[in-house]
XYZ file of C-alpha atoms in Angstrom:
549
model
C -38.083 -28.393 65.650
C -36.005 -30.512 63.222
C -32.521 -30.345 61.451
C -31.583 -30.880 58.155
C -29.256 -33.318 58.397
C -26.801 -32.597 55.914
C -26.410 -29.308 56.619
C -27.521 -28.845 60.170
C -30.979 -26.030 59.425
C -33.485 -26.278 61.158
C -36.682 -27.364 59.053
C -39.946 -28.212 59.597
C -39.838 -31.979 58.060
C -37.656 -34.354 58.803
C -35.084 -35.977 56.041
C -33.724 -39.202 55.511
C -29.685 -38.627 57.111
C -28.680 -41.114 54.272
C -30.349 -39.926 50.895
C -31.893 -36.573 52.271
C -35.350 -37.318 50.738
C -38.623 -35.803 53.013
C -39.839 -38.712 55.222
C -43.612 -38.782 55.298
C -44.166 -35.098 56.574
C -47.639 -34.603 58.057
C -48.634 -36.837 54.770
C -50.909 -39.339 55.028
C -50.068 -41.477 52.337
C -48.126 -39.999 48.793
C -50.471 -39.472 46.006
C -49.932 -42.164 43.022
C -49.011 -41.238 39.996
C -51.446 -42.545 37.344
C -51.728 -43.349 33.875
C -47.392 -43.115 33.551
C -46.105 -44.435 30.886
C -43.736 -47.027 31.639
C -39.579 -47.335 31.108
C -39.103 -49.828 28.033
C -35.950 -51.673 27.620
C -35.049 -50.742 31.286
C -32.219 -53.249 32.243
C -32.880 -55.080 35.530
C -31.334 -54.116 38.584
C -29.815 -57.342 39.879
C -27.263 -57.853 43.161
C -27.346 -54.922 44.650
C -25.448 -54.649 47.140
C -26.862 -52.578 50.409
C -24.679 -50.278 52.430
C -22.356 -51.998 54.690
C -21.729 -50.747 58.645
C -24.264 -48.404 58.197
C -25.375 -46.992 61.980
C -28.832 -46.937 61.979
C -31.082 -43.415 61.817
C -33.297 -43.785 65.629
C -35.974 -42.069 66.365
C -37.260 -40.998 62.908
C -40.265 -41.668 60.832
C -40.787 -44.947 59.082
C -41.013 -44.661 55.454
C -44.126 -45.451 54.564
C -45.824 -46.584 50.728
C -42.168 -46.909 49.157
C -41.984 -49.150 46.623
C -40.318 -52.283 47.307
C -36.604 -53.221 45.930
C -36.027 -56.948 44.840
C -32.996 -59.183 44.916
C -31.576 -57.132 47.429
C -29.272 -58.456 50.458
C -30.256 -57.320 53.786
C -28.170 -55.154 56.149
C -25.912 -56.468 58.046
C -23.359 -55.817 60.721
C -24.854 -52.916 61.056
C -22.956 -50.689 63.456
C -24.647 -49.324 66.705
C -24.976 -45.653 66.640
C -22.167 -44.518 68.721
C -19.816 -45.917 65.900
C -21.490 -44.111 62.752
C -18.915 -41.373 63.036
C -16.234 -44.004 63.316
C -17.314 -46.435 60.444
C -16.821 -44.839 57.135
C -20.059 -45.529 54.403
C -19.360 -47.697 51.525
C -21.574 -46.730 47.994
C -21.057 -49.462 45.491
C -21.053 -47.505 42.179
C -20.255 -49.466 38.651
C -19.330 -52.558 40.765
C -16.460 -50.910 42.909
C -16.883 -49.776 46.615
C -16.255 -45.435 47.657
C -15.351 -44.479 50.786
C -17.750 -41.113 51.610
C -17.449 -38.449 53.957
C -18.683 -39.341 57.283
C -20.518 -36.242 58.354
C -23.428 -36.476 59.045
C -26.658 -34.388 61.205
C -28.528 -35.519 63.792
C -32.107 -34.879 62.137
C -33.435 -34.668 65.230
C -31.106 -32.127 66.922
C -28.967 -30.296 64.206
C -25.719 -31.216 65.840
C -23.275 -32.940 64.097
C -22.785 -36.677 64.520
C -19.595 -37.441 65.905
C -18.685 -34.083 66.635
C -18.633 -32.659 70.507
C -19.507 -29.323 71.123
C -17.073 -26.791 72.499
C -17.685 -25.762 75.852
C -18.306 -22.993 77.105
C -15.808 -21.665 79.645
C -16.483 -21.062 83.060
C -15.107 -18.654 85.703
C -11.438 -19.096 86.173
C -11.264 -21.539 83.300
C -8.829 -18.745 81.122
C -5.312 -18.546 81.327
C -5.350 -14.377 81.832
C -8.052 -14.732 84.405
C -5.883 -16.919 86.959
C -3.567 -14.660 86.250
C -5.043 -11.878 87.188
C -6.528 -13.430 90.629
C -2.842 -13.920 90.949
C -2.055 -10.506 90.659
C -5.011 -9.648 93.328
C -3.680 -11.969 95.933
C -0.357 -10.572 95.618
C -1.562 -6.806 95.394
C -3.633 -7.662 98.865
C -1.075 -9.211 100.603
C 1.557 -6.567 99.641
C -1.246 -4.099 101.022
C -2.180 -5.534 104.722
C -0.212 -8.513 105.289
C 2.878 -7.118 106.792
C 1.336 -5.071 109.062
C -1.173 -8.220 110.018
C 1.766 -10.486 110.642
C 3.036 -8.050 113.276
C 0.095 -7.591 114.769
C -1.762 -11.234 115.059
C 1.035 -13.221 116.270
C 1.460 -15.748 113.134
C 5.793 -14.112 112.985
C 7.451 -18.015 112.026
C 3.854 -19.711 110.509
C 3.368 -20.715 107.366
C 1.459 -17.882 106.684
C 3.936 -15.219 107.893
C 6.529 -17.109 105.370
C 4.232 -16.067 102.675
C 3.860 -12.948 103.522
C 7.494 -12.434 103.806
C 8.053 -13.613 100.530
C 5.522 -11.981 98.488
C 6.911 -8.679 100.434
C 10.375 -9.142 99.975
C 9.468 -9.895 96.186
C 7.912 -6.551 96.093
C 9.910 -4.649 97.529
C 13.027 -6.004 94.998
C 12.138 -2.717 93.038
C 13.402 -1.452 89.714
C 14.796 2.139 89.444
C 11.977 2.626 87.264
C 9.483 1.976 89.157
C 11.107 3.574 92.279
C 10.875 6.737 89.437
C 7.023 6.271 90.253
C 6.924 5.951 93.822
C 4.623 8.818 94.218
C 2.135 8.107 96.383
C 3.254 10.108 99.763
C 2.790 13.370 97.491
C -0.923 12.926 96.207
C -1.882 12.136 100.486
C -0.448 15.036 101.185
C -3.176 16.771 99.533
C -0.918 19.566 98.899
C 0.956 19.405 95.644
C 1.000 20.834 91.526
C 0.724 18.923 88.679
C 2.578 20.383 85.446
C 1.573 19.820 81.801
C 2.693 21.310 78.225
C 2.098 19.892 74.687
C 3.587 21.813 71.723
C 2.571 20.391 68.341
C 2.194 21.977 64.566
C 2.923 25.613 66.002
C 0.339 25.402 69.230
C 1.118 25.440 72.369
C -0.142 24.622 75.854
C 1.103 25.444 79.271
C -0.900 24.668 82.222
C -0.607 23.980 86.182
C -3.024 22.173 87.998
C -2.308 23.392 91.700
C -4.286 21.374 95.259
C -3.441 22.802 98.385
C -4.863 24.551 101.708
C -6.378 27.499 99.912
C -8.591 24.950 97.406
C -7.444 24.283 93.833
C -6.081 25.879 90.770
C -5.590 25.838 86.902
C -3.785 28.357 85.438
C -1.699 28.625 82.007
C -0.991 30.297 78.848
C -2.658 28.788 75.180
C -0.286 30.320 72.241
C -1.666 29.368 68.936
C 0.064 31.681 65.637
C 1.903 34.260 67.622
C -1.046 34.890 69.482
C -0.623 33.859 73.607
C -3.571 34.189 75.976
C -2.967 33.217 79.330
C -5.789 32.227 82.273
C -5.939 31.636 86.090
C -9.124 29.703 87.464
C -9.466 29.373 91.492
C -12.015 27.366 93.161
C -11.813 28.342 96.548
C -14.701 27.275 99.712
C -17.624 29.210 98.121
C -16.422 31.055 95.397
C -14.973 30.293 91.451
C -12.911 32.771 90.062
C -11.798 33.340 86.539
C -9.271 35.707 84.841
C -8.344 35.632 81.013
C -6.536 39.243 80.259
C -6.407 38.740 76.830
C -10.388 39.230 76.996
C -10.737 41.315 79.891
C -8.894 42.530 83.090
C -11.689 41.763 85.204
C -12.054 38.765 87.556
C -15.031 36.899 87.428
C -16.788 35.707 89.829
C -19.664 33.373 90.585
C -20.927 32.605 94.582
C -21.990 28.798 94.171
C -23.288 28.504 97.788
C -25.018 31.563 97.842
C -27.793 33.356 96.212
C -27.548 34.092 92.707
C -30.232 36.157 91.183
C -28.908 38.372 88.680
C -29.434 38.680 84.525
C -27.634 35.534 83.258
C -29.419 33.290 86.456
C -32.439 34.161 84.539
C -31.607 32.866 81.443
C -30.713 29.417 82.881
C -32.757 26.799 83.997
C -32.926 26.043 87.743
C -31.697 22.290 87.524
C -29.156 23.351 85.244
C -27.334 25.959 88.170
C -28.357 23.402 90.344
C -25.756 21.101 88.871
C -23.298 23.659 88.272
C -23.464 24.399 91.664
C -23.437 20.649 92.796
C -20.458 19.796 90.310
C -18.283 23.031 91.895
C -18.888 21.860 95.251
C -17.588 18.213 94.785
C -14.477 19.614 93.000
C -13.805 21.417 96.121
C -14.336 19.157 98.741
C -12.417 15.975 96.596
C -9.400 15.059 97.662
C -7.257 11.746 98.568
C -9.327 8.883 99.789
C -6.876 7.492 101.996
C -9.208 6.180 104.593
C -10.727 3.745 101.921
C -7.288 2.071 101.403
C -6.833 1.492 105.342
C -10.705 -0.028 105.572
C -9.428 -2.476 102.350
C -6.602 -3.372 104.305
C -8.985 -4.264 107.869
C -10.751 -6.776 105.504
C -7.595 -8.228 103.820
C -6.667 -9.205 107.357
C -9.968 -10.705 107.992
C -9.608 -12.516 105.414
C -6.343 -14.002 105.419
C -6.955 -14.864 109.135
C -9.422 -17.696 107.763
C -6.969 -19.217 105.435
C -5.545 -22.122 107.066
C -1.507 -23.063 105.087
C 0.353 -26.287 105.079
C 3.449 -27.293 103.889
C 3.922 -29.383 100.803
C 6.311 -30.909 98.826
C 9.457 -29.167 97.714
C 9.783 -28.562 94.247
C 12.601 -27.299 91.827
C 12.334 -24.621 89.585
C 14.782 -21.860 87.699
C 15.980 -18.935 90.072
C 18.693 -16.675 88.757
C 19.952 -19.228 86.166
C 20.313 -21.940 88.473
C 17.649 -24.744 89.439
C 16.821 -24.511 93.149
C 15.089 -26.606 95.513
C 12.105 -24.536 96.471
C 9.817 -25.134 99.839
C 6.145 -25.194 98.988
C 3.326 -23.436 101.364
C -0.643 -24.294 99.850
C -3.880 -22.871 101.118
C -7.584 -22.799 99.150
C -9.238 -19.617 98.456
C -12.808 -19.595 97.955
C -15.432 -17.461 96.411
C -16.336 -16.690 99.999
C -12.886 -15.229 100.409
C -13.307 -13.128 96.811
C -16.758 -11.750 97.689
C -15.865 -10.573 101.257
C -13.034 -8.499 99.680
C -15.655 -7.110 96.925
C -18.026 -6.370 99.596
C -15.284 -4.466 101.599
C -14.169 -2.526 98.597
C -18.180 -1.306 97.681
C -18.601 -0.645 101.507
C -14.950 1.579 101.452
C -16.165 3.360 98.432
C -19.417 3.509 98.594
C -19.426 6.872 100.363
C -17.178 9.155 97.948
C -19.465 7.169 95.052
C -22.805 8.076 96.423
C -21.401 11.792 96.104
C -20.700 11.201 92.262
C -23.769 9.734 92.095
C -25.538 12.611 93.156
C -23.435 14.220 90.689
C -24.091 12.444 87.820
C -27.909 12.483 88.287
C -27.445 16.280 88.386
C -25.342 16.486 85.133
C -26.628 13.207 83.395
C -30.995 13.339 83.231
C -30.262 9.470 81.419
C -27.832 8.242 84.336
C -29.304 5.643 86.571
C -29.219 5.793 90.674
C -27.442 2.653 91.442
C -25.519 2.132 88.339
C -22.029 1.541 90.624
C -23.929 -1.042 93.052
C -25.556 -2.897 90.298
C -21.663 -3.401 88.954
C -21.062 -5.064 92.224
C -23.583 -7.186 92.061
C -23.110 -8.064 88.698
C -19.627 -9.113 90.005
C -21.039 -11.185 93.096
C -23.487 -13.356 90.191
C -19.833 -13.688 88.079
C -18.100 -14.536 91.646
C -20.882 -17.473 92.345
C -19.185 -20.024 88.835
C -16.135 -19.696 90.798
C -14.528 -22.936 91.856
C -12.007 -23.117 95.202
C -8.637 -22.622 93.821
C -6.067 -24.480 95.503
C -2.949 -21.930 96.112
C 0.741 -22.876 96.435
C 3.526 -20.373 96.934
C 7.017 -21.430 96.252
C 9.665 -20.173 98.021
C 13.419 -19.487 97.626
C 15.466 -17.646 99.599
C 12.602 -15.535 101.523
C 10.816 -14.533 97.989
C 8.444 -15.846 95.611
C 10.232 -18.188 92.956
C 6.615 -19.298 91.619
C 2.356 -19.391 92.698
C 0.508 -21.896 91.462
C -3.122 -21.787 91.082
C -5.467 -24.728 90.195
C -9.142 -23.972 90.108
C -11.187 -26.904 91.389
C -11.369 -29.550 88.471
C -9.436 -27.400 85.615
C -5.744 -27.633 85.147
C -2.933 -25.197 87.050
C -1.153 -22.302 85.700
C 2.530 -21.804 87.543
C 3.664 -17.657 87.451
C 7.319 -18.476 87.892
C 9.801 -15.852 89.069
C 12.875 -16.471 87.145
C 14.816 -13.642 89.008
C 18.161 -12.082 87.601
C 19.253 -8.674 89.263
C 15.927 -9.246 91.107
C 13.431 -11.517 91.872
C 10.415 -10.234 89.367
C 13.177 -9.058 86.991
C 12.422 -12.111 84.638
C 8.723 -13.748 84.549
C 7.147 -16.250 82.847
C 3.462 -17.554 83.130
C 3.032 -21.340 82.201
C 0.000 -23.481 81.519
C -0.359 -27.053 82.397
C 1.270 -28.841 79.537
C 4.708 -26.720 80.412
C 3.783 -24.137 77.144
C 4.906 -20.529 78.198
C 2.293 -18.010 77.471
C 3.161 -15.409 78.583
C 6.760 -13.564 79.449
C 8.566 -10.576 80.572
C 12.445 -10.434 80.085
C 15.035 -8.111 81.927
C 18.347 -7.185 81.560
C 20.585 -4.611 83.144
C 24.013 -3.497 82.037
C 24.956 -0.249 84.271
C 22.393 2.280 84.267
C 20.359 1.023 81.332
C 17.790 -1.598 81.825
C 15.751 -3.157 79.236
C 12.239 -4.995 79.562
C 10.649 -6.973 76.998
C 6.871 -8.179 77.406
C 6.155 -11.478 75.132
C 2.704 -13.159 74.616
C 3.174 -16.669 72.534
C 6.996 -16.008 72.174
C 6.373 -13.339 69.978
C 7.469 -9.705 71.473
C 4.914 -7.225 71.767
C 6.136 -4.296 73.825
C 9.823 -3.045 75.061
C 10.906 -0.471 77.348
C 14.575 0.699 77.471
C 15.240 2.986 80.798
C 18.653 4.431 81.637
C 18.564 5.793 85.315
C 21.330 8.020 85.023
C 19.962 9.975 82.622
C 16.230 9.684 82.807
C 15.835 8.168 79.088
C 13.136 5.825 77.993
C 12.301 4.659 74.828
C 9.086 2.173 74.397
C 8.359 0.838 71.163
C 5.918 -1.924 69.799
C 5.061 -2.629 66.414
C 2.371 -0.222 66.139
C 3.866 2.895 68.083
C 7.071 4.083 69.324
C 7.595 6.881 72.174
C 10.927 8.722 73.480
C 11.699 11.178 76.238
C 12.891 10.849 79.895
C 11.630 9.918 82.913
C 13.140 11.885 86.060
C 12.318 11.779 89.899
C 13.359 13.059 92.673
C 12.123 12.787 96.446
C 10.589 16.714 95.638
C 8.624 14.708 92.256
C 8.416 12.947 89.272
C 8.695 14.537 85.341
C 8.086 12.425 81.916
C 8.446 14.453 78.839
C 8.268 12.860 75.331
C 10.274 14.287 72.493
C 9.605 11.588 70.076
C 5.994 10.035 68.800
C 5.306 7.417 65.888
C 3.442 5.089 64.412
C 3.582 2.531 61.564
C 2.504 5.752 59.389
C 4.060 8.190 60.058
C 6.791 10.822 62.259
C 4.983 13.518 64.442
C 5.980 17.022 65.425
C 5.533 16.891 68.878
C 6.483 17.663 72.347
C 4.923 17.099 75.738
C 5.679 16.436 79.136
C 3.606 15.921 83.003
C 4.713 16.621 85.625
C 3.652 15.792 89.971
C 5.349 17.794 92.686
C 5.165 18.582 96.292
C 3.863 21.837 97.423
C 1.437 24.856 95.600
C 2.098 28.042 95.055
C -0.682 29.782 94.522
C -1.285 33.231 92.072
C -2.781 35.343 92.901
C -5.623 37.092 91.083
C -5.381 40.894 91.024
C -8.026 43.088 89.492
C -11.678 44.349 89.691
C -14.581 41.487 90.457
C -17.330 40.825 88.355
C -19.924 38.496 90.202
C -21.250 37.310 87.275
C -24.652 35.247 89.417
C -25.619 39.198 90.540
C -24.895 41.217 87.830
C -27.745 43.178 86.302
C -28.358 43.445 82.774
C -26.224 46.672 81.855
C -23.806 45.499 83.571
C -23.457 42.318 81.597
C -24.355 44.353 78.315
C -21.353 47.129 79.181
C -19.239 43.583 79.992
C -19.894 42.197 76.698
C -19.208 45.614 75.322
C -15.350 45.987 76.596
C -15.067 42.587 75.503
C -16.001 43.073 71.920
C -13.310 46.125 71.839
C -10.450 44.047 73.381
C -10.832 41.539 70.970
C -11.592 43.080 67.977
């Protein structure tokens, strides 16, 4: 395949680079023109001068049958090749000498002379993504490496300083995300979950209840004066179902035993098969807590193999002031990476085979295996990854920066600037000492205000007062408003206030998480709707039609 090389197509024959012209293409010799009249009164060509510094065209076919040029001055000094994109080309045009442009194509490649192509980039080779394997480490250590530094004897190593640090870091929390500190009330597997939206005259109340006696929805829907409320239970072997507004009747459906009335009929086998499967995981789902503790065994199998050293101290900002920071460096390798990935498929992979099963029972299209191929997707991505030399930075028993430096490809420093605490300021900084990316903090009593900048341009802020729960967070595409309240019981957002660059919206909504469920109970007559015979789903649909209408 060949280029044209002014333009860089690819083309069957080759071209001059210089003039362009076809050079003796699968030709064997041009056919003459005969019996052409010839140019009268033609002035002579004399002292021409031939292009000067020209690089020489290698490689392509010799011109063959051209007619020859007289009086002409050889080349000279012509420049090698690697200096054609250097050496501009002199035309000599009515006697005077024009500089050209000096791109040119390869006619043999496409590529343009004296240009290099960009590079593809490898694993680690962004900004974000050493950023993000920042994040990781942190996240992992903050998850097992207390309780490994109590428990394998490295209390005063380099190591345990690390550990220290990143935890003390952490633990420097912000009331608002102490607000969110949630987690001991979704293990206890016991708990409601609140919602309501209210928007152009509708409205929706709903609870979504998990507790000993299985799980819950239940709410009211009032849409123009009309309100219709609803109670769903899924208990071990039964779904129940009560809407008054259509009927005072609970309904029923066994989905672990036999089910062979009217409507059973009508459906398909696979497709109560999957109802049956779907009501069944919905039941039995709950808090994976085990998975986190089997992450955390392999954190600390991992971090055992890192080996730290001290290095050199270096200085860098804390709270306003520049501080003299000790430096502790280790390498992580892809080894490291895939031994976590493998430990979080392996902790997983037993809930996920369940949706599996699921999704092959509600999805015909869905693929066994879709989750593992993921992983192993991953584990190809994982093998372009370079060692990446590690160095934590210490002040004061917390993190005042990490620096990461994949194997041949230049560090990024995430530098904890501090303020009322540690990670209250942040900054992430490439190699040449340009910031990138930022987050600013400020308190002044109650009210705290967080700014998130990407190329020193702002692009997200979130104003919190603790005292009274409010939040506002605005960007230039959106703005919300509401509060934010918690309490050791739970945790309630509501939002009063919703924009955009368009426009002002009528609406009001709020979520809410708290410990404990309080069941209702559902009091009337049953309808098991997988055993009911025809009339009695004809006289059903009957009472229906006159409640409603």
């Amino acid at each position: 395949m060949n280029f044209d090389p002014m333009t860089g197509e690819p083309i069957k024959k080759k071209f001059d680079p210089m003039t362009g012209e076809p050079i003796n293409n699968d030709v064997a010799a041009e056919t003459p023109v005969e019996n052409a009249a010839p140019v009268q009164n033609a002035a002579p060509v004399e002292n021409i001068t031939l292009v000067q510094n020209v690089a020489p065209v290698e490689n392509t076919t010799p011109v063959q049958n051209a007619a020859s040029v007289e009086n002409t001055t050889p080349e000279e000094n012509a420049a090698p090749v690697n200096q054609a994109a250097d050496a501009p080309t002199e035309v000599l045009t009515n006697n005077t000498t024009q500089q050209q442009p000096t791109m040119g194509f390869d006619p043999m490649t496409g590529q343009p002379i004296g240009v290099q192509p960009k590079k593809k980039k490898g694993f680690l080779k962004s900004t974000a993504s050493k950023v993000v394997l920042a994040l990781i480490i942190v996240a992992a250590i903050a998850c097992g490496g207390v309780a490994y530094a109590f428990h394998s004897g490295i209390l005063g190593s380099d190591s345990d300083k690390v550990l220290k640090a990143i935890q003390n870091t952490l633990d420097d929390k912000s009331e608002l995300t102490q607000a969110f500190d949630i987690g001991d009330i979704a293990k206890s597997n016991e708990y409601t979950m609140g919602f309501s939206v209210e928007s152009d005259g509708v409205s929706v109340d709903g609870s979504c209840l998990v507790g000993k006696e299985g799980k819950q929805i239940n709410g009211s829907v009032n849409a123009y004066s009309t309100d219709i409320d609803f109670a769903l239970n899924l208990t071990e072997d039964e779904l129940q179902l009560q809407v008054p507004y259509v009927s005072d009747k609970v309904f029923t459906y066994n989905y672990t035993g036999d089910n062979t009335g009217y409507l059973m009929e009508e459906l398909d086998s696979d497709e109560v098969d999957a109802l049956n499967k779907l009501l069944e995981y919905c039941y039995n789902s709950k808090y994976n807590d085990g998975a986190s503790e089997k992450l955390k065994d392999a954190f600390v199998d991992e971090y055992k193999t890192l080996e730290f050293e001290s290095v050199k101290e270096e200085k860098f900002e804390v709270d306003g002031k520049e501080r003299s920071c000790k430096g502790y460096g280790t390498v992580i390798t892809k080894k490291n990476i895939q031994k976590l990935v493998d430990a979080y498929e392996e902790a997983t992979s037993e809930s996920l085979a369940d949706m599996e099963d699921l999704m092959v029972q509600l999805d015909p299209t869905y693929t066994v295996g879709s989750y593992a191929e993921s992983f192993d997707e991953l584990r190809d991505a994982l093998e372009e990854m370079p060692d990446v030399s590690a160095t934590f930075y210490v002040y004061d028993n917390k993190l005042a920066c990490i620096e990461l430096q994949p194997k041949g490809d230049e560090a990024i420093q995430i530098q904890f600037l501090g303020g009322d605490r540690r990670a209250q300021n942040m900054r992430v900084v490439d190699a040449d000492g340009n910031t990138v990316f930022e987050i600013t903090g400020e308190k002044a009593g109650s009210n705290e205000t967080t700014e998130l900048l990407v190329d020193d341009e702002s692009v997200l802020s979130l104003e919190y007062d603790s005292k009274s729960g409010a939040f506002s967070l605005k960007s230039d595409e959106f703005s919300l408003g509401g509060t934010i309240k918690s309490d050791k019981n739970g945790l309630e957002i509501t939002i009063d206030e919703c924009s955009d660059e368009y426009d002002d919206y009528d609406f009001e909504g709020s979520i809410s998480l708290k410990k404990g469920a309080d069941f209702e109970e559902l009091d009337g007559d049953k309808f098991d709707i997988g055993n009911a015979s025809e009339d009695e789903v004809m006289d059903l649909m009957t009472e229906i039609s006159d409640n409603l209408y």
